[in-house]
PDB file of C-alpha atoms in Angstrom:
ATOM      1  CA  UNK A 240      81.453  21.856 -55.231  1.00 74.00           C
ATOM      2  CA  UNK A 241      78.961  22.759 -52.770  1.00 80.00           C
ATOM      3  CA  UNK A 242      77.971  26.327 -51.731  1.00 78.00           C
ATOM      4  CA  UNK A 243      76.308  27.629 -49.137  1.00 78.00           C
ATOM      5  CA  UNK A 244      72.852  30.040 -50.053  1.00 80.00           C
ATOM      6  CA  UNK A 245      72.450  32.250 -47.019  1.00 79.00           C
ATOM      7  CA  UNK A 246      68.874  33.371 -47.393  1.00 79.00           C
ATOM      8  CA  UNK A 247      67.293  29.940 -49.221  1.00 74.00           C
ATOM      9  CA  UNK A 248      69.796  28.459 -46.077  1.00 75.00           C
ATOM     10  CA  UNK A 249      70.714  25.118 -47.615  1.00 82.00           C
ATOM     11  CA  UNK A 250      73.972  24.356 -49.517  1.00 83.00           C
ATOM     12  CA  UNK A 251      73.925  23.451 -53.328  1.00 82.00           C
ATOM     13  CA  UNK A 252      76.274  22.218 -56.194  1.00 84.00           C
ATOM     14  CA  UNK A 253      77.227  25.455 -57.399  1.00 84.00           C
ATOM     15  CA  UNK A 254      77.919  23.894 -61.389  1.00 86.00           C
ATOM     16  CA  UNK A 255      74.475  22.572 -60.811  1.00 86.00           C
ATOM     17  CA  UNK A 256      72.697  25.544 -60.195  1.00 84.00           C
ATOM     18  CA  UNK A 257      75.222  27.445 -63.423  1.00 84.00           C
ATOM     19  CA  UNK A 258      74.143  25.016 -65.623  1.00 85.00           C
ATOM     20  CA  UNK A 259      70.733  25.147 -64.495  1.00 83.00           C
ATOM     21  CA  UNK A 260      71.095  28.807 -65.202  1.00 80.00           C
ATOM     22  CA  UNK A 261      72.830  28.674 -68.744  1.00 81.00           C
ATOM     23  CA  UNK A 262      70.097  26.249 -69.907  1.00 80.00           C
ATOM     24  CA  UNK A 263      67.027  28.239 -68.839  1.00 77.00           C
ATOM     25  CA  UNK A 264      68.828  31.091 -70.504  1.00 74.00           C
ATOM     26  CA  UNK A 265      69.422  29.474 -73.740  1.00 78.00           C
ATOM     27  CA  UNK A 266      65.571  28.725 -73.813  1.00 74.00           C
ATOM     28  CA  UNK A 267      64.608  32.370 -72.865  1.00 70.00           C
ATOM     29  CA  UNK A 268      66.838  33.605 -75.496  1.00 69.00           C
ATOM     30  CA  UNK A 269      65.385  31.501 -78.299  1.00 69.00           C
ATOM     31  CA  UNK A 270      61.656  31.664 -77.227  1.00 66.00           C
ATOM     32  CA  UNK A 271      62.239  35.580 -76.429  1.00 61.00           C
ATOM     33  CA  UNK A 272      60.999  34.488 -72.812  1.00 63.00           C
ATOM     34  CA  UNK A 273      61.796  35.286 -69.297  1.00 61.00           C
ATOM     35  CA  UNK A 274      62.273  31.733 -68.525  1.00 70.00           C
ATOM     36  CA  UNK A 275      61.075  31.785 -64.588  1.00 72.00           C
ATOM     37  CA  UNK A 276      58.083  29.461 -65.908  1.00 75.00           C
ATOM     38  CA  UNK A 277      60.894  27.370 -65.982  1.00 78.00           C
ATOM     39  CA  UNK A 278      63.462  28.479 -63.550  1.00 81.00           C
ATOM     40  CA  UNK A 279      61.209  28.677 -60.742  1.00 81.00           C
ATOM     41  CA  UNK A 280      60.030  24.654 -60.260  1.00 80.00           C
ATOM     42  CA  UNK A 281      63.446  23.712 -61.175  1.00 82.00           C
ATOM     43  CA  UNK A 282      65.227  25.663 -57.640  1.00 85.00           C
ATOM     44  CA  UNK A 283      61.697  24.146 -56.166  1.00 81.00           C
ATOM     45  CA  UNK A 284      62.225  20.742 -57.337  1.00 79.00           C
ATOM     46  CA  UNK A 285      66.224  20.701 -55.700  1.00 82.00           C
ATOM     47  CA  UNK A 286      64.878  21.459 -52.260  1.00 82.00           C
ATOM     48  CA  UNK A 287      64.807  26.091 -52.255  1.00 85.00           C
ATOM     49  CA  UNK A 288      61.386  27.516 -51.318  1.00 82.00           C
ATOM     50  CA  UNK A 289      59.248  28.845 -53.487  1.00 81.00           C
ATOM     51  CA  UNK A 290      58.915  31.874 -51.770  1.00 81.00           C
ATOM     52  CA  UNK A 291      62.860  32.538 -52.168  1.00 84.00           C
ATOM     53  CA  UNK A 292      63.185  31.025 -55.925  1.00 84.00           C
ATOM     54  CA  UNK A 293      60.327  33.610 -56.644  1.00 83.00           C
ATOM     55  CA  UNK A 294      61.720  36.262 -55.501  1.00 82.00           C
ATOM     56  CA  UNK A 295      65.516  35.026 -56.303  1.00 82.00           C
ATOM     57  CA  UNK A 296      64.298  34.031 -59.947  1.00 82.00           C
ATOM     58  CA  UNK A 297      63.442  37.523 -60.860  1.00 79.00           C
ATOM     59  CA  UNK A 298      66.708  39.245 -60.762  1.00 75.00           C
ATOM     60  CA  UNK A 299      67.904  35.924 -63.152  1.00 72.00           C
ATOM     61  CA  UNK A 300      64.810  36.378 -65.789  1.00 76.00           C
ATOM     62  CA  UNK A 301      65.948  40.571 -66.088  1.00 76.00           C
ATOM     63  CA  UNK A 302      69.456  39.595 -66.637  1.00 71.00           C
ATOM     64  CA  UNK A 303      68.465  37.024 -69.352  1.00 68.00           C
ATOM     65  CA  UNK A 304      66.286  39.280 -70.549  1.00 74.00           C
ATOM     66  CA  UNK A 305      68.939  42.367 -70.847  1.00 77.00           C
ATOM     67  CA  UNK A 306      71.156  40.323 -73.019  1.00 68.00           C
ATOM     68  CA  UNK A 307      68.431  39.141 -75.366  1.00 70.00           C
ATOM     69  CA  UNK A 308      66.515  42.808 -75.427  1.00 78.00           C
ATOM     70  CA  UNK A 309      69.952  44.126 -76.428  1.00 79.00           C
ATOM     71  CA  UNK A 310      70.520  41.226 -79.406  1.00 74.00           C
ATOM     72  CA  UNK A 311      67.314  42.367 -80.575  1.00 77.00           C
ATOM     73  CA  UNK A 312      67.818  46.310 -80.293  1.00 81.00           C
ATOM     74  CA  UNK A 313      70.916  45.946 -82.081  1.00 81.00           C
ATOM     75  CA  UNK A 314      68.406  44.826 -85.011  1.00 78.00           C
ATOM     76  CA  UNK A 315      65.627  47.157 -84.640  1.00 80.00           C
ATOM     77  CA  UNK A 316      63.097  44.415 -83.544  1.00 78.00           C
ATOM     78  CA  UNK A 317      62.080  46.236 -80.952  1.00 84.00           C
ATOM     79  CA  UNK A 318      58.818  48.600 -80.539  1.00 84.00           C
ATOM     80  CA  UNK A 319      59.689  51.873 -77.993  1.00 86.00           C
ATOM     81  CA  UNK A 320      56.846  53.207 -78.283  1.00 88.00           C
ATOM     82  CA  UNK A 321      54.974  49.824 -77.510  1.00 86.00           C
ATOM     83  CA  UNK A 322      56.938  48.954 -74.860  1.00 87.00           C
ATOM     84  CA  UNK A 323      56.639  52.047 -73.152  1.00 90.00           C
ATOM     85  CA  UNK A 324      52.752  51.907 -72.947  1.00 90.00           C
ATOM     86  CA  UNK A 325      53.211  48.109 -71.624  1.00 90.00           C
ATOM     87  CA  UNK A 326      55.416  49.029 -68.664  1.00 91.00           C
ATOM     88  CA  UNK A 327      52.934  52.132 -67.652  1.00 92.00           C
ATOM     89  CA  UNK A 328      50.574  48.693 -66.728  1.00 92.00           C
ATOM     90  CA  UNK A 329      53.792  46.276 -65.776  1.00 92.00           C
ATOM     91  CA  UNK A 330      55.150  48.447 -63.178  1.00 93.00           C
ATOM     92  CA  UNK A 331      51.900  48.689 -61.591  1.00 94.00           C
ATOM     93  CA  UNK A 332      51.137  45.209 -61.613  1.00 94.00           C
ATOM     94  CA  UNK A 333      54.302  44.207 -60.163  1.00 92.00           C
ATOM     95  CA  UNK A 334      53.602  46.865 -57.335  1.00 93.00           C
ATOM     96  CA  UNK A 335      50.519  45.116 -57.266  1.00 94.00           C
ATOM     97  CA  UNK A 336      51.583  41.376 -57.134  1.00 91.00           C
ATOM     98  CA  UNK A 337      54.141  41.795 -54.526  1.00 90.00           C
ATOM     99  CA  UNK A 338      52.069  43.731 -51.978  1.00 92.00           C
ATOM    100  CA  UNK A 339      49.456  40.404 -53.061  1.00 90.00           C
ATOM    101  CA  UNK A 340      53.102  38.036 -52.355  1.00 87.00           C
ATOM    102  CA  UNK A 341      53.249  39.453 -48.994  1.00 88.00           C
ATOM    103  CA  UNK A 342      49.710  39.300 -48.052  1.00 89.00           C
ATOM    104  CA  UNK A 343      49.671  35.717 -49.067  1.00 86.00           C
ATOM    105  CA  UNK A 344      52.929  34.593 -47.167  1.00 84.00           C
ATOM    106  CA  UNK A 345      51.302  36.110 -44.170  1.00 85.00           C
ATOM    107  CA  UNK A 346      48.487  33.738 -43.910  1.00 85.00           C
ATOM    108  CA  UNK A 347      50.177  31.004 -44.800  1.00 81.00           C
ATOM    109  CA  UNK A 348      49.100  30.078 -48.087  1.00 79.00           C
ATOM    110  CA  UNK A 349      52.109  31.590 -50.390  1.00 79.00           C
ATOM    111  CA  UNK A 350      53.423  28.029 -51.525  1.00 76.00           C
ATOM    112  CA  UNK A 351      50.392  26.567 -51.829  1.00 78.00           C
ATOM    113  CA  UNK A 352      48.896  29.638 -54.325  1.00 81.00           C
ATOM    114  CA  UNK A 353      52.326  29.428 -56.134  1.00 79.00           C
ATOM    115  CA  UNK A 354      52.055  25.670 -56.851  1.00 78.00           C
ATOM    116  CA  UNK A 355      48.411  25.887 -57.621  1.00 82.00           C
ATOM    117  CA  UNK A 356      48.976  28.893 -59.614  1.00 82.00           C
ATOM    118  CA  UNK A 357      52.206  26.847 -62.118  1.00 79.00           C
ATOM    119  CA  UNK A 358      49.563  23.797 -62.543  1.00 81.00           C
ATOM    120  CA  UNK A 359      46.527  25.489 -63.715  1.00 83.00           C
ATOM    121  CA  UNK A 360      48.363  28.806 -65.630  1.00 80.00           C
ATOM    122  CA  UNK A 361      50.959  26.060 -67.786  1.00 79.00           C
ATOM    123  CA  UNK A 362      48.914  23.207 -68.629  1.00 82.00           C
ATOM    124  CA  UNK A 363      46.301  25.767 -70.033  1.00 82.00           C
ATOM    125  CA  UNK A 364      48.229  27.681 -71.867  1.00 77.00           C
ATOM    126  CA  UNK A 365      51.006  24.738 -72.862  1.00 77.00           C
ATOM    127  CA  UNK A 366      48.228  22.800 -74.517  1.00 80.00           C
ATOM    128  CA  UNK A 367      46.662  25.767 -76.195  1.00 77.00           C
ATOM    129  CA  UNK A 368      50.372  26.809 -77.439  1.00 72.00           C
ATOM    130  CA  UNK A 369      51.036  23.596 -78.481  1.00 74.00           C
ATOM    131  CA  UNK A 370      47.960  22.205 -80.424  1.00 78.00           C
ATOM    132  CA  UNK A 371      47.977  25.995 -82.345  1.00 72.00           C
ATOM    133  CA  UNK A 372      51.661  25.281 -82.974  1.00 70.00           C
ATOM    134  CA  UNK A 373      50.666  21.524 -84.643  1.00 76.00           C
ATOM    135  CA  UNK A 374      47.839  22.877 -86.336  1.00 76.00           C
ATOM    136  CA  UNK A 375      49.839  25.911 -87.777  1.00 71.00           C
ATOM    137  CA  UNK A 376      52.927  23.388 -88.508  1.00 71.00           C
ATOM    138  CA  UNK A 377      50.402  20.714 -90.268  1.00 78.00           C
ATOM    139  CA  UNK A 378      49.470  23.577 -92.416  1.00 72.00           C
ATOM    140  CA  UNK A 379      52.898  24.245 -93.675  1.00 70.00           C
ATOM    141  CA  UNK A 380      53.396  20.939 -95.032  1.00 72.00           C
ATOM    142  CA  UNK A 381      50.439  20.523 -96.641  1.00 72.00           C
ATOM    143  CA  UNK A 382      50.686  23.762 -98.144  1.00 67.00           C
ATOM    144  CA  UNK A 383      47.414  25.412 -96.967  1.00 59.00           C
ATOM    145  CA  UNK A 384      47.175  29.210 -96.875  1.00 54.00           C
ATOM    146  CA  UNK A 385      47.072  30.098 -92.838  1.00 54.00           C
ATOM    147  CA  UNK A 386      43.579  32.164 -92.132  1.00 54.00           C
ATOM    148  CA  UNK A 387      43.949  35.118 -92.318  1.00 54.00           C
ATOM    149  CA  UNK A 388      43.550  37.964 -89.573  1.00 55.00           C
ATOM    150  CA  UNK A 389      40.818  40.200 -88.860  1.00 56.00           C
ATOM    151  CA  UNK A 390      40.608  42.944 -86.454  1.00 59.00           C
ATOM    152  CA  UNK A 391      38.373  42.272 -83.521  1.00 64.00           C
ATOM    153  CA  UNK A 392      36.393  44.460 -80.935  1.00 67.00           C
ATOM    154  CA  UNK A 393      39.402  45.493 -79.501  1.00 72.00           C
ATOM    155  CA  UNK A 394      40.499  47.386 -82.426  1.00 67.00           C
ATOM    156  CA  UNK A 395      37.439  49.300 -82.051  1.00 70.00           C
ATOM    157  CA  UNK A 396      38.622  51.003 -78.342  1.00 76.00           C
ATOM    158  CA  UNK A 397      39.498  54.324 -77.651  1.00 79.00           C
ATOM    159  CA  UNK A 398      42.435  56.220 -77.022  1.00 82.00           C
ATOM    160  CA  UNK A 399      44.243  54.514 -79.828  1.00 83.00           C
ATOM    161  CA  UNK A 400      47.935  55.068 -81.011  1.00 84.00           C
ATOM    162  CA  UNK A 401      50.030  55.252 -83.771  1.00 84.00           C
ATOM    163  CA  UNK A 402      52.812  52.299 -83.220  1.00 83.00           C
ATOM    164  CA  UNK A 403      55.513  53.193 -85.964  1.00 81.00           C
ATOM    165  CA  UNK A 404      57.944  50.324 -85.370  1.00 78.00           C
ATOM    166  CA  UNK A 405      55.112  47.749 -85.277  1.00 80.00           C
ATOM    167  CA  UNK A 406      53.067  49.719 -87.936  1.00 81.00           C
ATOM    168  CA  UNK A 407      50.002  49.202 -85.629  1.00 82.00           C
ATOM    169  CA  UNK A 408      47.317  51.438 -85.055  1.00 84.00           C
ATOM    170  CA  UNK A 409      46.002  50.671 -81.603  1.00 84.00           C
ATOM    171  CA  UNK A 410      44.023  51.784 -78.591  1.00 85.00           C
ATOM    172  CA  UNK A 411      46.274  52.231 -75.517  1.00 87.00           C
ATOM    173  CA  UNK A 412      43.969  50.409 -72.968  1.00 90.00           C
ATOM    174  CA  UNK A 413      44.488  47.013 -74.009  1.00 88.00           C
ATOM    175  CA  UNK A 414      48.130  46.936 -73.709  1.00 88.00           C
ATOM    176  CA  UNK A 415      48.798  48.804 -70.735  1.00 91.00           C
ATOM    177  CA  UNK A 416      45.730  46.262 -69.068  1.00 92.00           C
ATOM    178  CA  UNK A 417      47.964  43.243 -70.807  1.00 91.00           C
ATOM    179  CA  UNK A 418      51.260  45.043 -68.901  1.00 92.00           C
ATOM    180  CA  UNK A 419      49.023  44.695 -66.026  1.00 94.00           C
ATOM    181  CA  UNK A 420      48.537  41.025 -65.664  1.00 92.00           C
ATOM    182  CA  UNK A 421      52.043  40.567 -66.852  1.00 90.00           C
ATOM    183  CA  UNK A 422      53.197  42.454 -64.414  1.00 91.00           C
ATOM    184  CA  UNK A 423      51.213  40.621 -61.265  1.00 92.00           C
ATOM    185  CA  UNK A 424      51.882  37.134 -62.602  1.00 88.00           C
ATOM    186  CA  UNK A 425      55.471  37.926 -62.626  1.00 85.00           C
ATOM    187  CA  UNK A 426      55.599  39.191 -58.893  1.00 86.00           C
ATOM    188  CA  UNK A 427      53.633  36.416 -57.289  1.00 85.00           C
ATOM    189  CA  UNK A 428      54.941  33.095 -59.630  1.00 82.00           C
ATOM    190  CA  UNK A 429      58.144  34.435 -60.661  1.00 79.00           C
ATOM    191  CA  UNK A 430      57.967  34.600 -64.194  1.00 79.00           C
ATOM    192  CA  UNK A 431      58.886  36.877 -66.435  1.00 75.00           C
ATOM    193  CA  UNK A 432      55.231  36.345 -68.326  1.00 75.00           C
ATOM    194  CA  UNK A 433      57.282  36.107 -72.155  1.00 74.00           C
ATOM    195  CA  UNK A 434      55.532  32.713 -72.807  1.00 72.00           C
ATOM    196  CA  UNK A 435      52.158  34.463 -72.346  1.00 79.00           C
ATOM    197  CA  UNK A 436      52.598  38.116 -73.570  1.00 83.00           C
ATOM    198  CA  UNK A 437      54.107  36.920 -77.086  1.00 80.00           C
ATOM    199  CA  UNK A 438      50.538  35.325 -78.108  1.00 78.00           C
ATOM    200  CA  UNK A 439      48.794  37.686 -76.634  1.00 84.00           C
ATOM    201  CA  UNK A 440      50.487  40.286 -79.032  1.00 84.00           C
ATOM    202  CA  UNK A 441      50.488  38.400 -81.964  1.00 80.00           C
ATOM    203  CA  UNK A 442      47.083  36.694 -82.026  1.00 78.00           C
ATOM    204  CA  UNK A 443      44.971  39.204 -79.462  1.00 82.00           C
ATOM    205  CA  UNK A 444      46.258  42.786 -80.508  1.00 82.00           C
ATOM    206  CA  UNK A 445      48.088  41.748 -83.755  1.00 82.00           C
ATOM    207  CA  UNK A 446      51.283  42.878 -83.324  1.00 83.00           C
ATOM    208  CA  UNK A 447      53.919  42.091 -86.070  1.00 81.00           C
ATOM    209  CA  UNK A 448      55.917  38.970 -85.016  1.00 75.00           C
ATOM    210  CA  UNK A 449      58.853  41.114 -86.156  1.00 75.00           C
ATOM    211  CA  UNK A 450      58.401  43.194 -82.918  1.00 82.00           C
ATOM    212  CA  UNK A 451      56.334  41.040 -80.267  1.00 82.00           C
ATOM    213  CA  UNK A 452      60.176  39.273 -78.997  1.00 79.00           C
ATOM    214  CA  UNK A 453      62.427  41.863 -78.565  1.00 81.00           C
ATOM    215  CA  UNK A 454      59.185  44.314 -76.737  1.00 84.00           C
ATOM    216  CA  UNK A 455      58.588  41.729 -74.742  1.00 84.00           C
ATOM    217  CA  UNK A 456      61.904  41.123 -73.436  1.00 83.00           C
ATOM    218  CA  UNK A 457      61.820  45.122 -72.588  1.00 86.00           C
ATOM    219  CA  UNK A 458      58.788  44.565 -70.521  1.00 88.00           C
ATOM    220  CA  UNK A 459      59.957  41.462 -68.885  1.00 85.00           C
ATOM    221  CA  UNK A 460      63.660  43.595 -68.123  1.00 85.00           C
ATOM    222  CA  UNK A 461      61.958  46.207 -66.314  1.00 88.00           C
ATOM    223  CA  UNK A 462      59.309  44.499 -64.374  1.00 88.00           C
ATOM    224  CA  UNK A 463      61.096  41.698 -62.982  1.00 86.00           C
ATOM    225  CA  UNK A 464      64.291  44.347 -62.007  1.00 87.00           C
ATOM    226  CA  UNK A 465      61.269  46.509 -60.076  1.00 89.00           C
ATOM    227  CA  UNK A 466      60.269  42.977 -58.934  1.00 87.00           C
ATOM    228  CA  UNK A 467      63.517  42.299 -57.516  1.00 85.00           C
ATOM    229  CA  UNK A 468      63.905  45.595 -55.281  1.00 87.00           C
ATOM    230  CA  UNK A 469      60.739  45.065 -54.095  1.00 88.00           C
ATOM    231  CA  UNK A 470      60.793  41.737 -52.813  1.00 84.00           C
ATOM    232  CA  UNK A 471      64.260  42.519 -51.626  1.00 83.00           C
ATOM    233  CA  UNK A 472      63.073  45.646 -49.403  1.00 86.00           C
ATOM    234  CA  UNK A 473      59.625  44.579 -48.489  1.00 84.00           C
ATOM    235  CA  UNK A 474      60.400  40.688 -48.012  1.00 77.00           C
ATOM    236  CA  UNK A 475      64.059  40.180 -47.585  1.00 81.00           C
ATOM    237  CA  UNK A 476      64.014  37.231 -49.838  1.00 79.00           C
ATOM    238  CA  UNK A 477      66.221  37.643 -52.550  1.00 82.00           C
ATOM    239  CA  UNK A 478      69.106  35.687 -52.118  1.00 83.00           C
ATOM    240  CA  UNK A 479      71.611  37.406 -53.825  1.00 81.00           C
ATOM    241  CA  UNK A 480      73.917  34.759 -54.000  1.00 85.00           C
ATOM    242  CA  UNK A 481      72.184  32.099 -55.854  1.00 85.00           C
ATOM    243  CA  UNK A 482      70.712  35.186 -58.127  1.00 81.00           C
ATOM    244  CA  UNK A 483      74.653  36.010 -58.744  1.00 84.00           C
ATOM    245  CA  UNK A 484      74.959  32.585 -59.974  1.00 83.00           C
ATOM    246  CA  UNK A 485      71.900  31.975 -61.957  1.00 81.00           C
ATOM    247  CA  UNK A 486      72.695  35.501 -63.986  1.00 78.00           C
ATOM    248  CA  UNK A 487      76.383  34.473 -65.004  1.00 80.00           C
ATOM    249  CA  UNK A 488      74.472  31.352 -66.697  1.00 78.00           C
ATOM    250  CA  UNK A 489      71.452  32.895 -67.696  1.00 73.00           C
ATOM    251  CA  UNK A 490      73.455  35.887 -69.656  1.00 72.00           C
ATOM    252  CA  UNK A 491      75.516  33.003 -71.346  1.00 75.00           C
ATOM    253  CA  UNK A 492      73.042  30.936 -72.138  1.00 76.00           C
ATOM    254  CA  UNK A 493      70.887  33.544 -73.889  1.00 70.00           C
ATOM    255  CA  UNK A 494      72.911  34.905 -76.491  1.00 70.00           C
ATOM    256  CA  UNK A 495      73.528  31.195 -77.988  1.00 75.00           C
ATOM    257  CA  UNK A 496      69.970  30.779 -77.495  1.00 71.00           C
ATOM    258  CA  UNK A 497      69.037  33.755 -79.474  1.00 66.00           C
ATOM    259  CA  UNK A 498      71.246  32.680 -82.503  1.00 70.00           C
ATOM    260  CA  UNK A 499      69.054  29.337 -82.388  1.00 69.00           C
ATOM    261  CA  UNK A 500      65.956  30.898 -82.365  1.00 62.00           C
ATOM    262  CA  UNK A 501      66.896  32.726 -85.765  1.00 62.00           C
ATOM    263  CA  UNK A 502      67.686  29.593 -87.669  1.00 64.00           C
ATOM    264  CA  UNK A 503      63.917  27.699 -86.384  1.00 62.00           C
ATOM    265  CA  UNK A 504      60.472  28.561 -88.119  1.00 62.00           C
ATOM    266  CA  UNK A 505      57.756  30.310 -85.872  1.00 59.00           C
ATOM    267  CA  UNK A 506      55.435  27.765 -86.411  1.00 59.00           C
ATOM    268  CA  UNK A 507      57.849  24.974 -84.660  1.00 65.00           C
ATOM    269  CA  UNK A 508      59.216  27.211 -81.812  1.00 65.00           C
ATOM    270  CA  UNK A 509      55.794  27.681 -80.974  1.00 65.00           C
ATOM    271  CA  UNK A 510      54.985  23.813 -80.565  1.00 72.00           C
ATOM    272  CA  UNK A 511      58.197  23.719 -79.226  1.00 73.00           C
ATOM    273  CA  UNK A 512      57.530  26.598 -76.243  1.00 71.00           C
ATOM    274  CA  UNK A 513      53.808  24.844 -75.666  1.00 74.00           C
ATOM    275  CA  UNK A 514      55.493  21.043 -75.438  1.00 78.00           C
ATOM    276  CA  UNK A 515      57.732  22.504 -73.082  1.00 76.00           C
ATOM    277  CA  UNK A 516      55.586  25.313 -70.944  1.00 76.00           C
ATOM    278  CA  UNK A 517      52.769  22.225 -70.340  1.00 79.00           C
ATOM    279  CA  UNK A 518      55.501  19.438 -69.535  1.00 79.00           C
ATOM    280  CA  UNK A 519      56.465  21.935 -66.796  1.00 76.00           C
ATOM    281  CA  UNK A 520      52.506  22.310 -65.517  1.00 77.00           C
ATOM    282  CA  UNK A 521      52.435  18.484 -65.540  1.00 79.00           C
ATOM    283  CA  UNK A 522      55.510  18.021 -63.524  1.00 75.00           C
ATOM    284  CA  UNK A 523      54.274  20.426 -60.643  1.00 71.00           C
ATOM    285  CA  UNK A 524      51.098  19.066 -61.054  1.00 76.00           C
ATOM    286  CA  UNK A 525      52.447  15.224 -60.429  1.00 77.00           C
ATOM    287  CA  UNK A 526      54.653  16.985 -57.336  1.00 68.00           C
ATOM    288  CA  UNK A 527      51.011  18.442 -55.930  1.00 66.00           C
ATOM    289  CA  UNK A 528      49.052  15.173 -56.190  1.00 67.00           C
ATOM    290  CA  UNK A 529      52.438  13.105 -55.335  1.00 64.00           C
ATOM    291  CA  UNK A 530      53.419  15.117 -52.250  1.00 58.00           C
ATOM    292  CA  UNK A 531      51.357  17.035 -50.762  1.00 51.00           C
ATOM    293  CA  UNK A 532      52.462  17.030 -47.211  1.00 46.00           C
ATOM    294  CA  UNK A 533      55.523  17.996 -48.310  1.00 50.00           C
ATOM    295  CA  UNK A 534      54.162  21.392 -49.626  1.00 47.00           C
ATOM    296  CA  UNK A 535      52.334  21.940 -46.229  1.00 43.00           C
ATOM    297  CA  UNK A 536      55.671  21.699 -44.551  1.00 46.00           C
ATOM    298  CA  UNK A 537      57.396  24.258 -46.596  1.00 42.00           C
ATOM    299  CA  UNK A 538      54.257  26.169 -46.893  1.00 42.00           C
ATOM    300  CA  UNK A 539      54.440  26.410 -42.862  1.00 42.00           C
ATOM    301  CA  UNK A 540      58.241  26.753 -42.615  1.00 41.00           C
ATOM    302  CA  UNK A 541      57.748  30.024 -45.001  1.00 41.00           C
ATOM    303  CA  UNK A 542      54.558  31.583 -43.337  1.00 41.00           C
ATOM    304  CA  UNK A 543      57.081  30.815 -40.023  1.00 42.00           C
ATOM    305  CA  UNK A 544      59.755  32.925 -41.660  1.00 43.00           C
TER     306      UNK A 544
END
């Protein structure tokens, strides 16, 4: 059944774009993830621009995220306190990375940056998520005691803060310069920035795993909504029609997704999320060297829009 996207102004199979929906929300729910890392290339891959699946991807990661940060708030896994200091920083770097969005897609180079951008940001950070995964997953069957943590210099900052849910004791100005990037990655590649805020937490400002998912869904919920309006006033590129679609899957798909994620050890959902995440940066990457002229083309057609 095909159906007609107005803004993105092709048709599409409308069960293809559901299930492509329900899947990425059934990964987002069980890595505690956006899912746009993933979202994004797929709309690129089936012919929509990445200047509309960026912007159209965003309202789809919040409503994933809504029913997964609500799973998890329903079990107290989630840090207010934590997340509020993270979206002081995530609203202003998705202010931030949509004024950059609009710069960009008035020179010309907007598709170009994005696929640039998805090759170098997953392959690095797929291959570092996935050989800590094996390495943490090797030492669980051989029984080894996993190092242990130590505070670093970032421990030693100001301006720190008493996180009660989290039972952290942290300075304020790493986390609201971590909502920051989160929040300017998510504007211009349209992601929701999950897959690199939950290490981040854990391994940079040693947040209890028991916490990291469900605040980082929060963050991701808010940003990418403000990331939606925005685009939608400044750039008119929403297209609220596929975004109607990919939400009915995505909210589906999450909630079965989060049930999964309960039953699977950290250590292997991490080598999972890194296999997958770099697999991604490949693909693009194989699409770049592959065909190139072919992301000229659109890169023109959307500086032309």
């Amino acid at each position: 059944m095909q159906l007609y996207l107005p803004i993105a102004d092709l048709p599409v199979n409308i069960f293809l774009v559901l299930a492509m929906g329900a899947a990425v929300g059934f990964v987002s729910g069980m890595f505690g993830i956006g899912g746009g890392f993933l979202m994004t290339p797929l709309l690129i891959f089936i012919g929509i621009t990445p200047a509309v699946a960026v912007a159209s991807v965003a309202s789809h990661i919040a409503a994933s995220s809504f029913s997964g940060a609500l799973s998890y708030w329903r079990r107290r896994a989630i840090d207010p306190a934590l997340a509020g200091v993270l979206l002081c920083g995530g609203v202003t770097g998705t202010a931030l990375g949509v004024w950059t969005f609009t710069q960009l897609r008035a020179l010309g180079q907007l598709d170009l940056m994005i696929a640039l951008s998805y090759v170098v940001l997953l392959t690095t950070v797929g291959s570092l998520m996935f050989s800590e995964g094996l390495r943490a997953l090797m030492r669980t069957r051989r029984g080894a005691v996993p190092p242990r943590r130590t505070h670093n210099w970032i421990h030693g900052l100001p301006l720190k803060m008493r996180f009660k849910r989290s039972k952290i004791y942290l300075s304020v100005i790493p986390v609201v310069i971590v909502g920051i990037v989160i929040g300017f990655i998510g504007a211009i590649m349209g992601i929701g920035g999950g897959f690199i805020l939950v290490p981040v937490m854990i391994y940079l400002l040693r947040v209890p795993t028991s916490t990291v998912i469900g605040t980082s869904m929060v963050l991701t919920l808010v940003t990418m909504l403000f990331a939606t309006m925005l685009h939608a006033v400044t750039n008119h590129l929403v297209d609220a029609v596929l975004a109607l679609i990919l939400m009915v899957g995505g909210v589906t798909g999450a909630q079965f997704g989060a049930r999964a994620g309960q039953k699977i050890r950290g250590e292997q959902l991490r080598l999972l999320l890194g296999l997958l995440i770099l697999s991604v940066g490949v693909r693009f990457a194989i699409e770049l060297v592959i065909q190139p002229a072919d992301l000229f083309t659109i890169r023109e057609l959307g500086a032309s829009g």
